[in-house]
């Protein structure tokens, strides 16, 4: 019996695993011999066996052809791999009425069987099938010829010129080097028997409908659906099955209730023999987006509701977890997504420069109650950010969208589609009047019909959060900034922000000490300046936080100290941004932090969890900020001088209504004062100002605030804030380092 979320089980299905691969210069496998001498042209590499779960780089590393691309600048020396054609070979025996199905290939590829051409395909997001019925009963050599990419899809370029449907981040992005994924990255199977696709809708009333259509279904077979002990069936190549579940347990997102799942099974049966079967996660829920409170006229609805309840979006942006789909394991998905759940995340945005995420990812999100915002694979390019209108590009994008919607629409975790990342004309976000986005919207409405779609993110009249535009109703869904902009600038920005949704923002920070040992050879592990050391620069090209930490703390003594100071700044800045946004719920409907994970080990980046699945200090700070009950403070800056007046408003943000007691302990190098307040939260997700703390800043190194909120049942919720006191040229480092050490103790 298949596990929930399997692509399908057939009477005969054989995965092809015994592959070899060999590299060639471009076009050589087609031409084959030299004009001058008529001899066979040599390959560029030897022929290597491919092990299951390997990318082309893994195979070459295991066979000693390349060095580990994760170390130092070795990835530079691997860039030749994407300039070769890679020819995969396997021996197969063809059963009767068989189809050869490719679930994922990165790069344009052609298929041959016993040197006979069977077809060519170029779309990494759309499966490809070849009919082998003419070769039934034969055995021979299957060849898959994968071409090197001709286009440049990296972060700096022209979105309007892109026609390829594949990932872009691996061509070089701010969070990874150029390691272009190429070759077989998902299973290749020989399949016989029926094929079905279904649209399952389960609403909170318990009504379930299953619309299906299929191919290769025998005349006397029946299509059967089973759920919650009930069975309904019919016959025919297409149809609709309906049933009613009494008093269903509802599916809620993380933090709002149980993510209750039912197992639904769709089968094709003939004479009680199962010819095809697939299991689905079925969740009874209604997910909608409604208008924000006090929203400006013409704005899109950004406020999330689940089963009629308003939910503040506590989100993260998610990038691919590896540089190639071939390496993306269920274990790593489970680890990362469990960390997201434990950080109180309720929505994950799949960024448009990466994947249409995998079934493994979506199954985990179904189980964990993590809603998903799925971008279609389009992204800004810096020089030109306008979505393509080239006919070939539109047709390829439509094929991707149709395949994606059909595959994803049955997952209860899928909340909303989006046309892509930062699609803009002269930095103004595109809307559905653009033909590219209009085509996507038509597909979503036709093939799903139950979910919202945003044209792009950012969306609205302005793409970025700009202090010069505050108070004009021009900040709808906005992006940025992605760093700590200074003290007091960072605090002024978030204290005055009026955005309806903060769809992308972040702060960079150094990696964990344990990651240094895995990404740098011993000679490179001593403290160095990113700007001066090209190996360090390779690992942190876009994210050099060292000047900011030096401005505040002076030079770090060693790598460990630099890491701690950087992680303190990232944690403080992100926590404050999130808490400031939450204080405005539901005028502001959510925060979606850039970024949760990384596909490559970076020395410094905006991620919360490193490549090795270890959280940084910012992870724990955001976990406090995203907690269901969060005592917090509004203040003006990070660094104070002795004798200055310090003032902070004390707030309680809570998803639970009721009365709370608040206690704030202020510790200035052992000089302790205590403050007590009371607050009553009358609206779920809202914030209440409980009072003000004001005093003259004494001499010392830091002000450590420990905030506690106690509900009527005696449960205590805590938060910690460390602000700095500067008496000389720089702040003392010890308080920041101690803060990070306490975060490590939470792991």
XYZ file of C-alpha atoms in Angstrom:
747
model
C 0.000 0.000 0.000
C 1.472 3.413 -0.901
C 2.270 6.068 1.655
C 0.214 9.235 1.671
C 1.337 11.497 -1.144
C 2.898 8.858 -3.395
C 2.621 9.838 -7.046
C 0.645 6.681 -7.666
C 0.947 2.925 -7.604
C 0.380 0.825 -10.718
C 0.088 -2.892 -11.381
C 3.535 -2.663 -12.991
C 5.926 0.131 -12.052
C 9.690 -0.262 -12.142
C 12.106 2.451 -11.137
C 15.245 2.538 -13.272
C 18.254 2.823 -10.982
C 21.276 1.250 -12.707
C 22.478 4.365 -14.502
C 25.890 5.366 -15.715
C 26.811 8.896 -16.793
C 29.466 10.299 -19.084
C 30.365 13.882 -19.980
C 30.879 15.262 -23.481
C 31.556 18.599 -25.073
C 28.403 20.208 -26.450
C 26.879 18.466 -29.495
C 29.574 15.789 -29.653
C 27.109 12.954 -28.840
C 25.035 14.047 -31.854
C 27.907 14.428 -34.321
C 29.948 11.520 -33.036
C 33.000 11.599 -35.317
C 35.643 14.017 -36.620
C 35.306 15.460 -40.104
C 39.067 15.470 -40.619
C 39.754 11.808 -39.838
C 36.352 10.162 -39.494
C 37.215 8.738 -36.095
C 34.898 8.624 -33.108
C 35.256 11.701 -30.913
C 36.349 11.027 -27.359
C 34.156 11.855 -24.394
C 35.182 14.601 -22.008
C 35.085 12.247 -19.010
C 35.136 8.570 -18.160
C 31.840 6.728 -17.681
C 30.755 6.610 -14.026
C 28.123 4.626 -12.140
C 25.424 6.791 -10.584
C 24.182 5.946 -7.106
C 20.564 6.680 -6.072
C 20.123 10.164 -4.626
C 23.242 11.593 -6.272
C 23.477 14.831 -8.202
C 25.962 15.007 -11.047
C 28.357 16.777 -8.647
C 28.016 13.988 -6.064
C 28.894 11.383 -8.666
C 31.926 13.316 -9.863
C 33.061 13.952 -6.277
C 32.766 10.269 -5.330
C 34.724 9.285 -8.424
C 37.522 11.767 -7.686
C 36.879 14.070 -10.644
C 36.122 17.190 -8.573
C 36.816 18.333 -5.031
C 34.032 19.012 -2.530
C 32.200 22.101 -3.867
C 31.071 22.996 -0.336
C 34.660 23.677 0.790
C 36.517 26.974 0.326
C 36.213 28.109 -3.322
C 36.014 24.623 -4.827
C 32.680 25.468 -6.440
C 34.580 27.843 -8.769
C 36.510 24.845 -10.063
C 33.282 22.882 -10.652
C 31.649 25.386 -12.992
C 32.908 23.431 -16.031
C 30.357 20.712 -15.200
C 27.494 22.879 -16.490
C 29.374 23.420 -19.759
C 29.196 19.735 -20.718
C 26.497 17.488 -22.075
C 25.860 14.518 -19.773
C 24.762 11.223 -21.279
C 22.988 8.743 -18.973
C 22.726 5.064 -19.967
C 20.802 2.134 -18.512
C 19.770 -1.340 -19.662
C 16.007 -1.932 -19.593
C 13.457 -4.591 -20.556
C 10.200 -3.172 -21.877
C 6.891 -4.698 -20.669
C 3.639 -4.616 -22.657
C 1.931 -1.214 -22.992
C 4.693 0.529 -21.067
C 5.358 4.242 -20.651
C 8.730 5.687 -19.760
C 8.097 8.465 -17.230
C 10.611 11.166 -16.232
C 9.581 12.916 -13.010
C 12.347 15.518 -13.159
C 15.328 16.368 -15.352
C 17.280 19.622 -15.070
C 18.270 20.749 -18.549
C 16.964 20.094 -22.024
C 17.198 16.380 -22.783
C 16.600 13.856 -25.541
C 15.658 10.196 -25.094
C 16.887 7.267 -27.210
C 16.172 3.546 -27.007
C 18.553 1.286 -28.911
C 19.750 4.416 -30.744
C 16.216 5.337 -31.856
C 15.084 8.860 -30.995
C 11.941 8.887 -28.794
C 11.509 12.543 -27.871
C 12.934 15.764 -26.436
C 11.776 17.847 -23.470
C 12.832 21.011 -21.666
C 10.849 21.898 -18.567
C 12.232 20.911 -15.184
C 8.845 21.336 -13.499
C 6.708 19.241 -15.872
C 7.019 15.428 -16.016
C 7.656 13.849 -19.422
C 6.404 10.490 -20.700
C 7.361 8.428 -23.744
C 5.174 5.626 -25.151
C 7.185 2.392 -25.428
C 4.350 0.111 -26.565
C 6.040 -0.386 -29.964
C 9.038 -1.932 -28.166
C 7.147 -4.361 -25.908
C 9.094 -7.499 -25.101
C 12.466 -6.063 -26.125
C 15.578 -5.306 -24.111
C 18.172 -2.702 -24.863
C 19.983 0.493 -23.926
C 18.133 3.585 -22.787
C 20.032 6.826 -23.370
C 19.144 10.195 -21.870
C 21.193 12.998 -23.386
C 21.141 16.118 -21.168
C 22.342 19.340 -22.771
C 24.233 22.124 -21.028
C 22.182 25.296 -20.544
C 22.660 28.038 -23.114
C 20.955 30.791 -21.130
C 22.260 32.673 -18.107
C 19.633 32.674 -15.372
C 21.546 34.188 -12.467
C 20.405 37.011 -10.191
C 21.674 39.819 -12.430
C 19.931 39.802 -15.774
C 16.704 40.278 -17.675
C 13.511 38.603 -16.451
C 11.636 39.647 -19.592
C 14.015 37.589 -21.766
C 13.657 34.319 -19.843
C 11.834 31.454 -21.536
C 13.340 28.466 -19.680
C 11.309 26.712 -16.990
C 13.848 25.557 -14.434
C 15.414 26.757 -11.180
C 17.447 29.969 -11.299
C 19.152 30.162 -7.920
C 21.774 27.545 -8.858
C 23.114 29.839 -11.610
C 24.291 32.193 -8.761
C 22.235 34.063 -6.203
C 23.014 36.114 -3.122
C 22.758 32.998 -0.913
C 24.693 30.488 -3.045
C 27.434 30.201 -5.683
C 27.060 28.966 -9.244
C 26.504 25.197 -9.139
C 24.050 24.644 -11.980
C 21.903 21.583 -11.412
C 21.979 19.296 -14.432
C 20.803 15.789 -15.244
C 18.428 13.289 -13.652
C 17.183 14.796 -10.391
C 14.029 12.714 -9.827
C 12.980 9.116 -10.546
C 12.664 7.602 -14.009
C 10.111 4.766 -14.090
C 8.636 2.203 -16.472
C 4.916 2.290 -15.920
C 1.899 0.378 -17.162
C -1.764 0.500 -16.264
C -4.140 3.437 -15.719
C -3.286 7.069 -15.031
C -5.585 9.324 -13.011
C -5.612 12.911 -11.852
C -8.071 14.215 -9.293
C -9.380 17.386 -7.709
C -10.470 16.748 -4.114
C -12.395 19.433 -2.241
C -13.204 18.909 1.451
C -15.001 21.802 3.152
C -15.621 22.291 6.894
C -19.193 20.986 6.585
C -17.812 17.508 5.842
C -18.796 17.508 2.167
C -16.178 15.854 -0.057
C -16.116 15.885 -3.845
C -13.613 14.019 -6.015
C -13.499 15.036 -9.661
C -11.253 12.727 -11.657
C -10.166 12.066 -15.197
C -7.918 9.328 -16.482
C -6.281 7.444 -19.317
C -5.657 3.767 -20.036
C -8.619 2.746 -17.878
C -10.040 -0.696 -18.884
C -13.703 -0.733 -19.919
C -14.954 -2.967 -17.095
C -12.984 -1.310 -14.308
C -14.368 0.967 -11.617
C -12.993 4.061 -9.923
C -13.276 3.895 -6.131
C -12.725 6.483 -3.391
C -12.399 5.545 0.280
C -12.397 7.945 3.231
C -13.257 7.645 6.926
C -14.714 4.164 6.506
C -16.893 5.140 3.543
C -16.533 3.903 -0.025
C -18.032 5.390 -3.177
C -17.343 4.268 -6.720
C -18.328 4.768 -10.318
C -17.150 3.813 -13.792
C -15.815 5.727 -16.749
C -12.677 7.636 -17.705
C -13.932 10.759 -15.928
C -16.507 11.537 -13.304
C -17.253 12.909 -9.851
C -17.560 11.023 -6.564
C -19.168 12.552 -3.468
C -19.510 11.616 0.170
C -20.304 13.257 3.508
C -18.263 12.982 6.708
C -20.295 13.766 9.804
C -18.767 16.217 12.294
C -15.311 16.198 10.722
C -12.260 17.233 12.705
C -11.061 20.450 11.075
C -7.559 21.171 9.783
C -5.993 24.283 11.294
C -2.635 25.900 10.760
C 0.108 25.719 13.369
C -0.841 27.514 16.572
C -4.539 27.789 15.763
C -5.596 24.200 16.402
C -5.026 20.612 15.317
C -3.896 19.930 11.758
C -6.401 17.079 11.517
C -5.769 14.827 8.513
C -7.836 12.049 6.992
C -6.466 9.454 4.594
C -8.292 9.316 1.284
C -7.573 6.571 -1.250
C -8.462 6.700 -4.941
C -8.233 3.416 -6.856
C -8.926 1.861 -10.218
C -10.257 -1.662 -9.645
C -11.108 -4.511 -12.036
C -12.408 -7.843 -10.666
C -11.296 -6.604 -7.204
C -7.727 -6.333 -8.459
C -6.160 -2.908 -7.869
C -4.756 -1.553 -11.143
C -3.839 1.894 -9.822
C -3.998 3.539 -6.428
C -2.997 6.754 -4.744
C -3.361 8.003 -1.174
C -4.107 11.653 -0.377
C -3.985 13.888 2.668
C -7.508 15.210 3.129
C -8.056 18.175 5.432
C -11.411 19.801 6.105
C -10.718 23.536 6.121
C -11.510 26.870 4.531
C -8.639 29.261 3.834
C -9.395 32.784 2.640
C -7.829 36.234 2.501
C -9.877 39.240 3.590
C -9.287 42.984 3.620
C -6.974 44.458 6.233
C -8.328 46.759 8.917
C -8.244 50.413 7.776
C -6.914 49.306 4.401
C -6.459 51.970 1.708
C -8.875 51.864 -1.217
C -7.952 49.419 -3.942
C -5.609 47.285 -1.845
C -5.644 43.509 -2.142
C -6.948 41.381 0.751
C -3.901 40.221 2.741
C -5.411 39.085 6.043
C -5.476 35.310 6.377
C -8.505 33.481 7.761
C -8.667 29.769 8.527
C -12.109 28.291 9.134
C -13.448 31.805 9.635
C -10.831 32.878 12.206
C -8.376 35.694 11.528
C -4.775 34.472 11.725
C -1.757 36.765 11.848
C 0.792 35.436 9.348
C 3.953 34.354 11.148
C 5.909 33.415 8.079
C 9.274 32.587 6.609
C 10.588 32.577 3.076
C 11.865 29.147 2.074
C 14.550 28.570 -0.549
C 15.544 25.157 -1.951
C 17.257 23.054 0.714
C 20.018 21.804 -1.610
C 21.713 22.905 -4.822
C 20.049 19.995 -6.674
C 16.710 18.239 -6.250
C 18.547 14.922 -6.416
C 19.901 15.558 -2.886
C 16.681 16.744 -1.231
C 15.886 14.054 1.333
C 12.762 13.436 3.376
C 14.879 13.526 6.532
C 16.189 17.034 5.836
C 12.721 18.322 4.923
C 11.310 16.847 8.125
C 14.068 18.369 10.249
C 13.772 21.851 8.771
C 9.984 21.962 8.768
C 9.803 20.684 12.341
C 12.131 23.541 13.301
C 9.763 25.939 11.531
C 6.788 24.564 13.447
C 8.664 24.873 16.735
C 9.450 28.514 15.850
C 5.640 29.081 15.743
C 5.652 29.592 11.960
C 2.213 29.179 10.387
C 3.000 30.027 6.726
C 5.939 29.245 4.459
C 6.437 31.120 1.223
C 8.133 29.187 -1.595
C 10.253 31.784 -3.348
C 9.931 32.175 -7.125
C 13.593 31.688 -8.026
C 13.534 28.123 -6.741
C 11.186 25.156 -7.002
C 7.614 24.193 -7.363
C 8.152 22.352 -4.095
C 8.174 18.568 -3.847
C 5.500 16.160 -2.644
C 7.720 15.360 0.331
C 7.702 19.025 1.345
C 3.928 19.375 0.975
C 3.188 16.149 2.846
C 5.239 17.383 5.781
C 3.436 20.736 5.718
C 0.063 18.958 5.674
C 1.103 17.011 8.755
C 2.650 19.920 10.654
C -0.055 22.498 9.963
C 2.212 24.773 7.918
C 0.345 26.757 5.289
C 2.161 27.252 1.982
C 2.359 30.289 -0.279
C 3.597 28.917 -3.615
C 5.244 31.312 -6.056
C 5.257 30.256 -9.667
C 8.881 30.049 -10.911
C 9.496 33.669 -11.904
C 11.776 36.182 -10.207
C 13.298 39.614 -10.506
C 16.720 39.972 -12.112
C 17.908 43.416 -11.059
C 18.522 44.898 -14.489
C 15.036 44.018 -15.760
C 12.278 42.650 -13.524
C 9.299 42.503 -15.876
C 7.641 39.120 -16.495
C 8.222 37.687 -19.943
C 5.712 38.116 -22.763
C 7.763 36.077 -25.262
C 5.299 33.505 -26.672
C 7.605 30.523 -26.072
C 8.166 31.666 -22.505
C 4.444 32.120 -21.841
C 3.628 28.664 -23.221
C 6.330 27.011 -21.123
C 5.139 28.873 -18.016
C 1.540 27.823 -18.657
C 2.626 24.183 -18.923
C 4.402 24.530 -15.567
C 1.369 26.148 -13.967
C -1.067 23.508 -15.233
C 1.153 20.697 -13.981
C 1.770 22.409 -10.634
C -1.854 23.247 -9.899
C -3.015 19.712 -10.693
C -0.321 18.254 -8.425
C -0.662 20.641 -5.473
C -4.371 21.504 -5.288
C -5.267 18.523 -3.081
C -2.887 19.450 -0.270
C -4.680 21.109 2.646
C -1.507 23.056 3.432
C -1.583 24.971 0.132
C -3.030 28.397 0.949
C -2.316 30.718 -1.969
C -0.606 30.939 -5.351
C 1.542 33.868 -6.475
C 2.705 34.866 -9.954
C 6.331 35.174 -8.879
C 8.920 37.102 -6.948
C 9.318 40.864 -7.405
C 7.860 41.109 -10.895
C 7.977 44.837 -11.570
C 8.063 47.466 -14.282
C 10.234 50.419 -13.267
C 10.061 49.065 -9.673
C 6.245 49.201 -9.652
C 4.730 45.728 -9.030
C 2.829 44.157 -11.914
C -0.844 43.242 -11.601
C -3.221 40.885 -13.391
C -3.497 43.246 -16.356
C -0.101 41.916 -17.435
C -0.645 39.054 -19.942
C 1.842 36.761 -18.210
C 0.064 36.995 -14.854
C -3.380 36.969 -16.446
C -2.536 33.615 -18.058
C -1.506 32.185 -14.682
C -4.640 33.504 -12.992
C -6.847 31.832 -15.620
C -5.152 28.483 -14.965
C -5.497 28.779 -11.170
C -9.171 29.701 -11.408
C -9.928 26.940 -13.919
C -7.981 24.060 -12.383
C -8.280 24.896 -8.679
C -10.993 27.492 -8.074
C -10.783 27.277 -4.277
C -7.677 29.360 -3.564
C -6.589 32.973 -3.858
C -3.755 34.168 -6.041
C -1.575 37.252 -5.695
C -0.146 38.712 -8.915
C 3.353 38.992 -7.451
C 5.101 39.821 -4.205
C 5.696 42.671 -3.500
C 2.270 43.888 -4.695
C 0.442 47.182 -4.669
C 1.563 50.659 -5.760
C 5.098 50.375 -4.332
C 7.539 47.493 -3.952
C 9.797 48.640 -1.099
C 9.319 49.963 2.431
C 10.337 53.645 2.205
C 10.170 56.134 5.110
C 9.507 58.962 2.637
C 6.179 57.313 1.699
C 4.827 56.614 5.209
C 1.281 57.804 5.842
C 0.225 57.866 2.180
C -1.343 54.407 1.900
C 1.312 53.275 -0.607
C 2.810 50.359 1.330
C 0.721 47.257 0.651
C 2.772 44.037 0.367
C 6.347 45.336 0.490
C 9.870 43.912 0.531
C 13.005 44.993 2.401
C 15.169 45.962 4.033
C 17.475 42.942 4.301
C 19.962 44.268 6.843
C 20.319 46.206 10.075
C 20.061 49.793 8.867
C 21.581 51.332 11.994
C 20.668 52.741 15.383
C 18.261 54.558 15.511
C 17.316 54.145 11.803
C 16.259 50.483 12.099
C 13.887 51.225 14.985
C 12.452 54.352 13.392
C 11.651 52.373 10.230
C 9.706 49.628 11.989
C 8.086 51.938 14.552
C 6.602 54.040 11.735
C 5.942 51.318 9.156
C 2.438 51.298 7.691
C 2.683 48.279 5.350
C -0.294 45.934 5.074
C 1.920 42.854 4.669
C 5.678 42.589 5.063
C 6.253 39.891 2.472
C 10.043 39.876 2.614
C 12.584 41.427 4.972
C 15.634 40.176 6.794
C 18.947 40.773 8.509
C 22.198 38.985 7.790
C 24.315 37.236 10.380
C 27.367 34.987 10.555
C 27.027 31.206 10.506
C 27.390 28.926 13.523
C 30.913 27.974 14.696
C 30.292 24.325 13.807
C 29.572 25.286 10.193
C 32.957 27.000 9.830
C 34.696 23.656 10.283
C 32.594 22.083 7.538
C 32.905 24.807 4.900
C 36.485 26.056 5.352
C 39.749 24.135 5.418
C 41.888 24.705 8.549
C 44.077 27.383 6.950
C 40.998 29.550 6.254
C 39.369 29.417 9.695
C 41.193 32.352 11.261
C 39.452 35.719 11.432
C 39.751 37.615 8.167
C 38.033 40.535 6.471
C 35.400 39.477 3.973
C 36.346 42.373 1.698
C 40.018 41.351 1.655
C 39.851 37.543 1.546
C 38.414 36.127 -1.649
C 37.704 32.751 -0.029
C 35.663 34.410 2.713
C 34.103 36.699 0.119
C 33.021 33.644 -1.874
C 31.093 32.469 1.191
C 29.544 35.864 2.019
C 29.730 37.986 -1.097
C 26.483 39.885 -0.570
C 26.404 39.872 3.220
C 29.419 41.589 4.747
C 28.162 42.528 8.210
C 31.647 43.120 9.642
C 31.674 46.947 9.200
C 28.425 47.212 11.192
C 29.635 45.089 14.088
C 32.959 46.949 14.130
C 31.171 50.307 14.265
C 29.317 49.198 17.400
C 31.813 46.889 19.137
C 35.193 47.534 17.548
C 37.248 44.731 16.021
C 36.523 41.175 17.093
C 39.365 39.247 18.695
C 38.719 36.026 16.776
C 36.220 34.170 14.629
C 34.134 32.996 17.589
C 33.734 36.565 18.812
C 32.841 37.852 15.333
C 30.189 35.151 15.002
C 28.632 35.987 18.378
C 28.541 39.764 17.781
C 27.048 39.295 14.329
C 24.433 36.807 15.513
C 23.443 39.128 18.375
C 22.808 41.961 15.920
C 20.801 39.730 13.582
C 18.700 38.377 16.463
C 17.960 41.776 18.008
C 17.105 43.418 14.676
C 14.801 40.647 13.470
C 13.012 40.226 16.778
C 12.280 43.940 16.940
C 11.009 44.066 13.346
C 8.614 41.173 13.917
C 7.303 42.535 17.220
C 6.743 45.989 15.727
C 4.761 44.475 12.835
C 2.690 42.289 15.181
C 1.785 45.297 17.325
C -0.181 46.590 14.306
C -2.283 43.458 13.673
C -4.578 43.393 11.649
C -3.751 46.659 9.941
C -0.598 44.718 9.230
C -1.558 41.150 8.374
C 1.769 39.395 8.618
C 5.546 39.135 8.595
C 7.379 36.766 6.232
C 11.072 36.737 7.127
C 13.819 36.382 4.535
C 15.024 33.656 4.882
C 14.617 30.425 6.846
C 17.153 28.058 5.255
C 20.031 27.947 2.755
C 21.027 25.453 0.001
C 24.752 25.986 0.463
C 26.894 26.694 3.558
C 27.447 30.454 3.746
C 29.828 32.264 6.058
C 27.325 35.097 6.481
C 23.766 35.215 5.167
C 20.179 36.150 6.032
C 19.156 32.592 6.987
C 17.847 31.587 10.425
C 18.921 27.923 10.132
C 22.201 26.914 8.540
C 22.821 24.376 5.772
C 23.500 21.712 8.404
C 20.065 22.309 10.027
C 21.501 24.111 13.075
C 19.592 27.228 14.232
C 21.354 30.553 14.644
C 20.632 32.910 17.562
C 18.101 34.773 15.411
C 15.996 31.614 15.181
C 15.428 31.658 18.947
C 14.803 35.406 19.033
C 12.145 35.099 16.333
C 10.677 32.099 18.161
C 10.085 34.443 21.096
C 8.614 37.108 18.807
C 6.290 34.602 17.102
C 5.069 33.024 20.351
C 1.318 32.904 20.955
C 1.799 35.284 23.902
C 4.634 37.785 23.536
C 5.440 40.516 26.055
C 7.499 43.134 24.206
C 8.625 46.753 24.198
C 8.633 49.687 21.805
C 11.826 51.735 22.063
C 13.892 54.020 19.880
C 17.365 52.588 19.374
C 19.946 49.924 20.211
C 22.791 51.963 21.723
C 22.440 54.452 24.599
C 24.895 56.636 26.502
C 24.999 57.125 30.277
C 22.785 60.009 31.359
C 20.390 59.679 28.391
C 16.680 59.340 29.037
C 15.442 55.837 28.276
C 11.737 55.361 27.537
C 9.963 52.220 26.402
C 6.302 51.358 26.018
C 5.482 47.884 27.321
C 3.091 45.833 25.168
C 1.441 42.455 25.322
C 0.718 40.736 22.010
C -1.491 37.680 22.374
C -3.446 35.237 20.258
C -5.483 34.457 23.374
C -7.953 36.875 24.915
C -7.968 37.504 28.616
C -6.269 39.243 31.525
C -2.507 39.062 32.073
C -0.017 40.290 34.637
C 3.233 41.673 33.225
C 6.568 41.918 34.999
C 9.684 43.589 33.617
C 13.063 43.135 35.282
C 15.808 45.554 34.265
C 19.383 44.469 34.960
C 22.223 46.959 34.417
C 25.377 45.073 35.398
C 23.739 43.766 38.564
C 21.708 46.899 39.362
C 18.179 45.467 39.228
C 14.829 47.246 39.117
C 11.394 45.687 38.663
C 8.192 46.956 37.106
C 4.673 45.477 37.161
C 1.743 46.068 34.816
C -1.644 44.590 33.933
C -3.126 44.084 30.477
C -6.346 42.684 29.072
C -6.387 41.419 25.481
C -9.880 41.656 23.970
C -9.151 40.576 20.396
C -7.186 37.457 19.383
C -3.895 38.398 17.783
C -4.055 41.967 19.039
C -1.617 43.996 21.120
C -2.306 46.040 24.243
C -0.096 48.786 25.623
C 0.345 48.013 29.324
C 2.425 50.996 30.406
C 5.748 52.809 30.162
C 9.212 52.320 31.618
C 11.322 55.463 31.917
C 14.645 56.125 33.630
C 18.021 57.782 33.198
C 20.524 55.384 31.673
C 23.175 54.582 34.319
C 26.804 53.770 33.716
C 27.293 50.157 32.695
C 27.728 47.861 29.729
C 24.138 46.951 28.882
C 20.509 46.980 29.894
C 19.033 43.488 30.051
C 15.230 43.353 30.125
C 13.457 40.133 31.107
C 9.749 40.364 30.363
C 7.204 37.927 31.802
C 3.496 37.669 31.072
C 1.380 35.527 33.374
C -2.135 34.464 32.383
C -5.048 33.767 34.717
C -4.034 30.115 34.975
C -0.511 30.987 36.088
C 1.255 30.085 32.819
C 4.296 32.285 32.191
C 5.509 33.584 28.824
C 8.926 35.259 28.618
C 10.997 37.475 26.379
C 14.541 38.843 26.674
C 15.950 42.075 25.269
C 19.548 43.271 25.626
C 20.320 46.901 24.751
C 23.789 48.420 24.822
C 25.368 51.261 26.785
C 28.301 53.031 25.177
C 30.628 54.963 27.464
C 33.648 55.111 25.163
C 34.333 54.663 21.467
C 32.622 51.272 21.339
C 30.175 49.136 23.276
C 31.418 46.287 25.401
C 31.195 42.900 23.692
C 30.462 40.704 26.706
C 26.680 41.388 26.973
C 26.115 40.532 23.292
C 28.236 37.388 23.533
C 26.401 36.292 26.685
C 23.050 36.845 24.950
C 24.068 34.498 22.121
C 25.346 31.908 24.603
C 21.948 31.916 26.327
C 20.278 31.323 22.957
C 22.504 28.294 22.384
C 21.248 26.946 25.686
C 17.709 26.902 24.260
C 18.630 24.352 21.560
